[in-house]
Short mmCIF file of C-alpha atoms in Angstrom, two decimals:
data_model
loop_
_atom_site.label_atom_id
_atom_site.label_comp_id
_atom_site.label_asym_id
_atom_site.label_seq_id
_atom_site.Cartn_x
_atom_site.Cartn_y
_atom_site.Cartn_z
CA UNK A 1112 0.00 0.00 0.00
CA UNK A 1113 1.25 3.39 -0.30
CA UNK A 1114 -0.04 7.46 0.70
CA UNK A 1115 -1.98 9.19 -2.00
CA UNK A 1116 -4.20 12.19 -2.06
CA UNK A 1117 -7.50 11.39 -3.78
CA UNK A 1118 -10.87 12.34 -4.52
CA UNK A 1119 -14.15 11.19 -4.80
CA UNK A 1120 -16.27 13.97 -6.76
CA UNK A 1121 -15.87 17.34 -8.71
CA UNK A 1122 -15.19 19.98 -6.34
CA UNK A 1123 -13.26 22.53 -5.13
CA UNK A 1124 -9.72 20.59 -4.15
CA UNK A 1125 -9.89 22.23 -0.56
CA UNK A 1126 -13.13 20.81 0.09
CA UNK A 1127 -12.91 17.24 -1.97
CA UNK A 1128 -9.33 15.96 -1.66
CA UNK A 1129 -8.65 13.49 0.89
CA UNK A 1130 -5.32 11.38 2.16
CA UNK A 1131 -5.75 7.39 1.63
CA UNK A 1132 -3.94 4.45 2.21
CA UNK A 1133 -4.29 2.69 -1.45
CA UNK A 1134 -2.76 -0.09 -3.04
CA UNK A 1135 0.58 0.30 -5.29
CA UNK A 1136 -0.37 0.70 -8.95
CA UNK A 1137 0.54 -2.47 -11.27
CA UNK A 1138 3.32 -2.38 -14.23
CA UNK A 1139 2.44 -3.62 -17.33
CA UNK A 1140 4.12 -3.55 -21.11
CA UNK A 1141 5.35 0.01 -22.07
CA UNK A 1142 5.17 1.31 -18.59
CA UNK A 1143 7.66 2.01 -15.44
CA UNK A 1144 6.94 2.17 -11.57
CA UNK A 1145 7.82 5.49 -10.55
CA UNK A 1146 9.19 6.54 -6.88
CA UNK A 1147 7.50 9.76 -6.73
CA UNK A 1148 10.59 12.27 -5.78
CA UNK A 1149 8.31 15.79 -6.10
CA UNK A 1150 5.56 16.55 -7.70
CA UNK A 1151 4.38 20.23 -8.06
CA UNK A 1152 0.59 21.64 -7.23
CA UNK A 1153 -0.23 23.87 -10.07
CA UNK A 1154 -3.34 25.88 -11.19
CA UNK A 1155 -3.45 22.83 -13.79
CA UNK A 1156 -4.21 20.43 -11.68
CA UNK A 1157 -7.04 22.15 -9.60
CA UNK A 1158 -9.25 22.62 -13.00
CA UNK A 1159 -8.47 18.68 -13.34
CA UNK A 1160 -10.39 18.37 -9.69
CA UNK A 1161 -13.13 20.25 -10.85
CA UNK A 1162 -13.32 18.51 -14.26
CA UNK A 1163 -12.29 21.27 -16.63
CA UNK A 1164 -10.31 19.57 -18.88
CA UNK A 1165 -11.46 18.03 -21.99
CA UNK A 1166 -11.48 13.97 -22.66
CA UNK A 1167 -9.12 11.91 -22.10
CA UNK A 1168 -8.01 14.24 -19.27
CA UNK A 1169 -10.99 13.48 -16.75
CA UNK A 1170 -11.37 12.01 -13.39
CA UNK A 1171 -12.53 8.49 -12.85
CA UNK A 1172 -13.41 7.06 -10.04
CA UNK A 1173 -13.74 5.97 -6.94
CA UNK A 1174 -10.61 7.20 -5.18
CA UNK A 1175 -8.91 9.19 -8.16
CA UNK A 1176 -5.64 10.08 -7.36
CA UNK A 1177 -4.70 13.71 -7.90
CA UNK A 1178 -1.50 15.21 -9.68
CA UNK A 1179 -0.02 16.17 -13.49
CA UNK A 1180 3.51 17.20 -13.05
CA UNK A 1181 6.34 15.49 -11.41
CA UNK A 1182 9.67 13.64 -11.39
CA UNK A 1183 11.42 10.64 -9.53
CA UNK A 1184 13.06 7.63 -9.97
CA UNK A 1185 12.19 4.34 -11.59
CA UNK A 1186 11.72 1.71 -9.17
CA UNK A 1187 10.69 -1.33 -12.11
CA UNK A 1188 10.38 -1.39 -14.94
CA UNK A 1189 7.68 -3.14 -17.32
CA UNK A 1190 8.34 -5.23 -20.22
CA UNK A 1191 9.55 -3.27 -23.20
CA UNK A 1192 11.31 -0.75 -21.31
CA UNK A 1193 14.65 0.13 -21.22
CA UNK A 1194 15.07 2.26 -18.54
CA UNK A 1195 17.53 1.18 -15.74
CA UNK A 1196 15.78 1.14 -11.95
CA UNK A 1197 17.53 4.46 -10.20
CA UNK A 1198 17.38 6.77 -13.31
CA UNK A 1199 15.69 10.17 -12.39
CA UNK A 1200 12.64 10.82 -14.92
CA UNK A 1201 10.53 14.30 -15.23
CA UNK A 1202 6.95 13.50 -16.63
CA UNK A 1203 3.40 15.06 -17.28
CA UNK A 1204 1.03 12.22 -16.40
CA UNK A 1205 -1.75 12.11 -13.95
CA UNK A 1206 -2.13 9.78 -10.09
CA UNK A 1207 0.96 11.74 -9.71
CA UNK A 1208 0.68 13.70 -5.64
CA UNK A 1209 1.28 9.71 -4.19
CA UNK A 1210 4.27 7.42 -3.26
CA UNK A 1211 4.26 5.78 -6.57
CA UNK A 1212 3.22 6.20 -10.24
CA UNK A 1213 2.82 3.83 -13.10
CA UNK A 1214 3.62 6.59 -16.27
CA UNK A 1215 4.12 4.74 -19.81
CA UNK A 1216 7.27 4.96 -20.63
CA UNK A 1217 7.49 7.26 -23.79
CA UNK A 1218 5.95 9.83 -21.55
CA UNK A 1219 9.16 9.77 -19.27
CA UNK A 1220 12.10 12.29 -19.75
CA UNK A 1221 15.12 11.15 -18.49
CA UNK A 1222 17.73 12.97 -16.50
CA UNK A 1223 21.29 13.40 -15.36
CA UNK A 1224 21.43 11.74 -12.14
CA UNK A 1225 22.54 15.30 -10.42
CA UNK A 1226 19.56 17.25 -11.75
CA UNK A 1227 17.90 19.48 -9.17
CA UNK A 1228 14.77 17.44 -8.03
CA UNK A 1229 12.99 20.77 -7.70
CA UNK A 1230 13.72 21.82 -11.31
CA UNK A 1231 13.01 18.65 -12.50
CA UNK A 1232 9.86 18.31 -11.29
CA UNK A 1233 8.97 21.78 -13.41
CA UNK A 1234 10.79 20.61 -16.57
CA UNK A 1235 7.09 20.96 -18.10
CA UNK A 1236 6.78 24.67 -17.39
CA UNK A 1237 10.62 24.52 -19.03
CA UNK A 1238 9.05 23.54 -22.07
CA UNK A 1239 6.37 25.56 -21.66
CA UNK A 1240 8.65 28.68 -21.41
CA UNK A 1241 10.86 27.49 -24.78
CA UNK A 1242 8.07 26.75 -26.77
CA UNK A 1243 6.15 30.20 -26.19
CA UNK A 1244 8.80 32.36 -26.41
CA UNK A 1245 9.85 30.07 -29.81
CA UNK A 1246 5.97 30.71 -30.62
CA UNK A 1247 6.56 34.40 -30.18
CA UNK A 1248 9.11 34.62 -32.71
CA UNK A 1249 10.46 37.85 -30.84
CA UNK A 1250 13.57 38.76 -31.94
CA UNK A 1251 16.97 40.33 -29.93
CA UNK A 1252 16.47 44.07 -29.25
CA UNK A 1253 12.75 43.71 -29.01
CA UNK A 1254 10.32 44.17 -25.96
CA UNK A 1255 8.74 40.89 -24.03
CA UNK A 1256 5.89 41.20 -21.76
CA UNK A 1257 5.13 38.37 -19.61
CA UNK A 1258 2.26 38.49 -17.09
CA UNK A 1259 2.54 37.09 -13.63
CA UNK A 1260 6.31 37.53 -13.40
CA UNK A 1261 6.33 36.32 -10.24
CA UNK A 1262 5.82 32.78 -11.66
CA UNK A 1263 7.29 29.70 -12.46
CA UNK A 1264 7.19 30.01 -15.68
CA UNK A 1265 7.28 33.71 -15.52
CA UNK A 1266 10.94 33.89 -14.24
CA UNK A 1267 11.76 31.10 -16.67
CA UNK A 1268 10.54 32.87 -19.42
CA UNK A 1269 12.57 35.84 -18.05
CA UNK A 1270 15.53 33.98 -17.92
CA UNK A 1271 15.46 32.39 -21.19
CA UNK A 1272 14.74 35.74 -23.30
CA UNK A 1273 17.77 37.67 -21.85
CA UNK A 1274 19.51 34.75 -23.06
CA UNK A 1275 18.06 35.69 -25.99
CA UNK A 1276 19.16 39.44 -25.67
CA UNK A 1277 15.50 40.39 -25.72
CA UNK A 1278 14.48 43.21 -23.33
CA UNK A 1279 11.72 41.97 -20.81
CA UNK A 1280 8.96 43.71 -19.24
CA UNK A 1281 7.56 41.88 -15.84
CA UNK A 1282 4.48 42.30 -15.08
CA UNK A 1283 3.26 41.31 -11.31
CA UNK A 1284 0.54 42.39 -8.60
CA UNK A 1285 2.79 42.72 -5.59
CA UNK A 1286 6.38 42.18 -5.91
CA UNK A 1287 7.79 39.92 -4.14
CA UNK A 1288 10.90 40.47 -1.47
CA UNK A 1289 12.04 37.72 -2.18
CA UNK A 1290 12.62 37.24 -5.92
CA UNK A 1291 14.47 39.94 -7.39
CA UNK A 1292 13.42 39.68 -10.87
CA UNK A 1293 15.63 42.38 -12.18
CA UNK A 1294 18.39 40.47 -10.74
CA UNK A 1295 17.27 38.08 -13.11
CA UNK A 1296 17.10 40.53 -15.87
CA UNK A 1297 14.13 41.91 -15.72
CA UNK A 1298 14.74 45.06 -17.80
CA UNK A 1299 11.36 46.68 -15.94
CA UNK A 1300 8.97 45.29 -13.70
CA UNK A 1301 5.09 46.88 -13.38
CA UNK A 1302 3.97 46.53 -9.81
CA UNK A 1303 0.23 46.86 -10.63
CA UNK A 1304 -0.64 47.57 -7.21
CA UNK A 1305 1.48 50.29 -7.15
CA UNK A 1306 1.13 51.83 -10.61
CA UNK A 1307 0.45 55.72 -10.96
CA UNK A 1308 -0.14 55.49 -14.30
CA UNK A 1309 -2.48 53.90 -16.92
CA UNK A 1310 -0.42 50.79 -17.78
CA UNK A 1311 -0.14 51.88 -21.83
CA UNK A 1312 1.48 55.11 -20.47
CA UNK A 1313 4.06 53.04 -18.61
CA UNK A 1314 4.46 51.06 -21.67
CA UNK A 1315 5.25 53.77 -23.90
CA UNK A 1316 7.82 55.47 -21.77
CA UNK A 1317 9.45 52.08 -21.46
CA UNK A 1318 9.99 51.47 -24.56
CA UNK A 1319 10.19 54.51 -25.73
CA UNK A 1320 6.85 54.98 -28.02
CA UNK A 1321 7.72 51.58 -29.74
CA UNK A 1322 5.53 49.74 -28.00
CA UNK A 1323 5.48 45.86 -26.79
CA UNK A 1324 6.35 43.12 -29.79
CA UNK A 1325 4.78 40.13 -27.64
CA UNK A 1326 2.62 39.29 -24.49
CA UNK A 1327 2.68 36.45 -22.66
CA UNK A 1328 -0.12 36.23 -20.60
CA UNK A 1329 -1.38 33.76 -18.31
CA UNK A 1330 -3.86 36.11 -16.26
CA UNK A 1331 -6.54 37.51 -18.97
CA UNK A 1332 -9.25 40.56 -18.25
CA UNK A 1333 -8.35 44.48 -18.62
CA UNK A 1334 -4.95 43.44 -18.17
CA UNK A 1335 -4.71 41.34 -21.36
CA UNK A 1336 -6.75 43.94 -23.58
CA UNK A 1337 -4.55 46.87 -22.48
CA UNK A 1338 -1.63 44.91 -23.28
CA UNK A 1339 -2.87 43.81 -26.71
CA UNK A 1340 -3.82 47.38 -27.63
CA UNK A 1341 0.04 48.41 -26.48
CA UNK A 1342 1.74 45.94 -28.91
CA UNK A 1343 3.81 47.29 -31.97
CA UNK A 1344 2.72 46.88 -35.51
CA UNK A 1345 2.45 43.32 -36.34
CA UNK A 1346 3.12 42.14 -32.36
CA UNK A 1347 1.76 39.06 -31.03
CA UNK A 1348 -0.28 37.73 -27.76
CA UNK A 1349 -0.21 34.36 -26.50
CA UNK A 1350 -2.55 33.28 -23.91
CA UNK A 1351 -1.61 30.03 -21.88
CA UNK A 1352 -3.86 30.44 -18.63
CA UNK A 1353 -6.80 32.61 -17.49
CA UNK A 1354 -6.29 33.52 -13.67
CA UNK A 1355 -8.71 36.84 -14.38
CA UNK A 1356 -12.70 35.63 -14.04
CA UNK A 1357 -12.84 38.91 -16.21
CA UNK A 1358 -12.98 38.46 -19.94
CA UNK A 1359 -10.77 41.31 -21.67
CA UNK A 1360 -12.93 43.91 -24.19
CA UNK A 1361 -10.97 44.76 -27.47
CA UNK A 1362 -12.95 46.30 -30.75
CA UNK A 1363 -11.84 44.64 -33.96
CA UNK A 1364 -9.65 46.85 -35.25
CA UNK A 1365 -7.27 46.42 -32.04
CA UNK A 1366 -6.12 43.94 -33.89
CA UNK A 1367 -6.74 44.19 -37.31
CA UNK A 1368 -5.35 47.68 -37.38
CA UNK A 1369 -2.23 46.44 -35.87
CA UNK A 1370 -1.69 43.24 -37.62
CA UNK A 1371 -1.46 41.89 -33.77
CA UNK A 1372 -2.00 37.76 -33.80
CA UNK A 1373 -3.70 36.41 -30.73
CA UNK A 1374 -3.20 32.35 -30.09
CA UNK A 1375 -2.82 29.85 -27.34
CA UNK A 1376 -0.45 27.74 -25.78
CA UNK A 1377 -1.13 24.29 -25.09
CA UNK A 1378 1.30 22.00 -23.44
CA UNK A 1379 3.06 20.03 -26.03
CA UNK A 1380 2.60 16.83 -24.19
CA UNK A 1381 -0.81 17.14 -23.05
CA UNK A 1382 -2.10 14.61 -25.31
CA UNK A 1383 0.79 13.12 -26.91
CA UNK A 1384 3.97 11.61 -25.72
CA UNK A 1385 7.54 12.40 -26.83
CA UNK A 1386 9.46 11.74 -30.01
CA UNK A 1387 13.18 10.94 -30.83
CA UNK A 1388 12.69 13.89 -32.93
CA UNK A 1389 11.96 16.03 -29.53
CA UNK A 1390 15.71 14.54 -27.96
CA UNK A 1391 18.19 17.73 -28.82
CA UNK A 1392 15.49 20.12 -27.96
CA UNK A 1393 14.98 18.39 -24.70
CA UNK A 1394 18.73 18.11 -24.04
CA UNK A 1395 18.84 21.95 -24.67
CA UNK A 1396 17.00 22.51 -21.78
CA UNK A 1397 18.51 19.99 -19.53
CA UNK A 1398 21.87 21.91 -19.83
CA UNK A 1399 19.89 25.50 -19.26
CA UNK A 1400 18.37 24.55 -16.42
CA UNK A 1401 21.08 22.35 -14.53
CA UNK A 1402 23.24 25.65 -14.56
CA UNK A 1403 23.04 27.01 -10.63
CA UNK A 1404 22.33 30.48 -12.47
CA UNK A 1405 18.99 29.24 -13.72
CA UNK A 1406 16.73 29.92 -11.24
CA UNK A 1407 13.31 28.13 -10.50
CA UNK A 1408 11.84 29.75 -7.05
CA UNK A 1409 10.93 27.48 -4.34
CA UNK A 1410 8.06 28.54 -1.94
CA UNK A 1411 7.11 25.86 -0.34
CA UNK A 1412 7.71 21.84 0.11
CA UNK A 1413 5.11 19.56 1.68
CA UNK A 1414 4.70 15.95 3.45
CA UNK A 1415 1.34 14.88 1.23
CA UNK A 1416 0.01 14.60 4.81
CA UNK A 1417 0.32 18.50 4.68
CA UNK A 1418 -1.57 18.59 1.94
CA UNK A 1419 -4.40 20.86 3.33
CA UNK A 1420 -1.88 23.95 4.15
CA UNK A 1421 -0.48 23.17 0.42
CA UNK A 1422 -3.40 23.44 -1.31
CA UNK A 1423 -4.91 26.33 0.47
CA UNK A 1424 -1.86 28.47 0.47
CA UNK A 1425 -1.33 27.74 -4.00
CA UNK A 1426 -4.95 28.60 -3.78
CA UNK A 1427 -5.12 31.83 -1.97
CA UNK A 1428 -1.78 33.38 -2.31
CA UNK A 1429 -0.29 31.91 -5.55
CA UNK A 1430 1.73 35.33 -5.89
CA UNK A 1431 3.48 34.03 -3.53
CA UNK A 1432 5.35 30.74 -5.37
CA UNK A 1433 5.27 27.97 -6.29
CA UNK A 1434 4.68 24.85 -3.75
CA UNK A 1435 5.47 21.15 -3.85
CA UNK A 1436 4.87 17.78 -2.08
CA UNK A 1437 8.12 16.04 -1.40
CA UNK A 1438 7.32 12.69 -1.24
CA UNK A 1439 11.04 11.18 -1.08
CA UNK A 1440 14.65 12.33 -1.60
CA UNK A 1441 14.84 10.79 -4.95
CA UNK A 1442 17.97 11.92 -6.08
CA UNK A 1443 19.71 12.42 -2.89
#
């Protein structure tokens, strides 16, 4: 038998999760038994609680374990896999916040044995952060905005585009004390809280009347529109969350005025599973994010028995970091 934090009906996951004893998940062909190292609570998995996502992503029960993102070690093995029991493996499954995991094996990512458990537990929102600002197609010189800066894949975004030589705007709430995200490279951050100004004003005196040549935006509502009607000529927005209940009000000719593009980012591997084609891109990122100058914040790590405190505090005060369940030391 091993821990796991389940649930029994749609709900909100402070009021419908639950901690259960239940039994270890069988291997079969194609698949490995996973020692859950860390797995991550994000915004993702509560609208899998409450049934949000589209088939096959849906809950089945009874007792349907919670949990998308995570990494750990394989224990065993099925038949058909060649994966060697110790090797640390990120993956975007699901039955993930529990002692164990079966995941099919081309879903598994594997790792050097020294990379950060934390960081490897968010090697989705790594992808996540290459493949937008690839989707962008902002070039060096030009102006980034990014929307809740203060997050994961905010600061990774960050990170990666002054890589890139591209100037970055952060956009945040409150700012935090501790994450210094023009440390980071942060060219400006807007504290929205704090703003004297109409946000397009700010805009245009940061960049100098040229305006912003991609949004990122994971938030939505007056805060997406104004941004949209700030981009340059021919700029483009790319919406991969909605945190805003508030829908954003543009006219037409915000955009076709402008040129601007508007799309969405799903997860690559929502639906499908990796490719040998996929392997240098991957490997990319592996050496990006094993540097100690990458940074991925830490704000919290959890027994699953604190589970309650975990999920109320990503809940309520998500501005305030990312949290995890560590489950075991997997990589020492």
């Amino acid at each position: 038998m091993m821990k796991a934090i389940v649930f029994d009906e749609i709900g909100s996951p402070q009021d419908v999760l639950k901690i259960r004893d239940v039994p270890i998940p069988e291997v079969k062909a194609g698949e490995a038994l996973v020692k859950m190292g860390v797995a991550s609570i994000n915004p993702g998995d509560f609208l899998f609680i409450q049934d949000l996502y589209p088939e096959p992503r849906k809950p089945v029960f009874p007792q349907q374990i919670a949990g998308n993102h995570g990494a750990g070690v394989v224990e065993r093995a099925g038949p058909g896999v060649d994966l060697a029991p110790g090797t640390l493996v990120a993956f975007s499954h699901e039955r993930l916040w529990a002692e164990y995991a079966v995941v099919p094996a081309n879903r598994l990512i594997a790792l050097p044995a020294d990379f950060p458990i934390e960081k490897a537990s968010q090697f989705v929102n790594l992808i996540t952060a290459r493949d937008m600002l690839h989707q962008s197609e902002i070039q060096a010189g030009q102006w980034l905005a990014v929307t809740a800066g203060n997050s994961t894949v905010g600061v990774m975004l960050l990170q990666m585009a002054k890589q890139k030589q591209i100037h970055v705007v952060s956009i945040v709430r409150n700012k935090r004390e501790d994450l210094d995200l023009q440390a980071l490279g942060a060219d400006e951050v807007i504290e929205l809280s704090a703003l004297p100004e109409s946000l397009g004003d700010r805009i245009g005196r940061i960049t100098d009347g040229a305006g912003i040549h991609a949004v990122i935006d994971c938030v939505g509502g007056s805060l997406m529109g104004d941004l949209i009607r700030g981009l340059a000529f021919g700029g483009r927005a790319i919406i991969y969350g909605g945190m805003s209940a508030e829908t954003f009000p543009l006219h037409n000719f915000d955009i076709l005025m402008r040129g601007v593009q508007v799309s969405s980012y799903v997860y690559r591997y929502f639906f499908d599973p990796t490719t040998p084609e996929d392997a240098p891109m991957l490997q990319e990122l592996i050496s990006i994010a094993q540097s100690p100058e990458f940074v991925v914040p830490v704000a919290g790590l959890h027994a699953l028995e604190d589970f309650q405190v975990a999920i109320t505090e990503t809940a309520m005060r998500p501005e305030r970091g990312k949290r995890f369940f560590a489950i075991s030391s997997a990589n020492g």
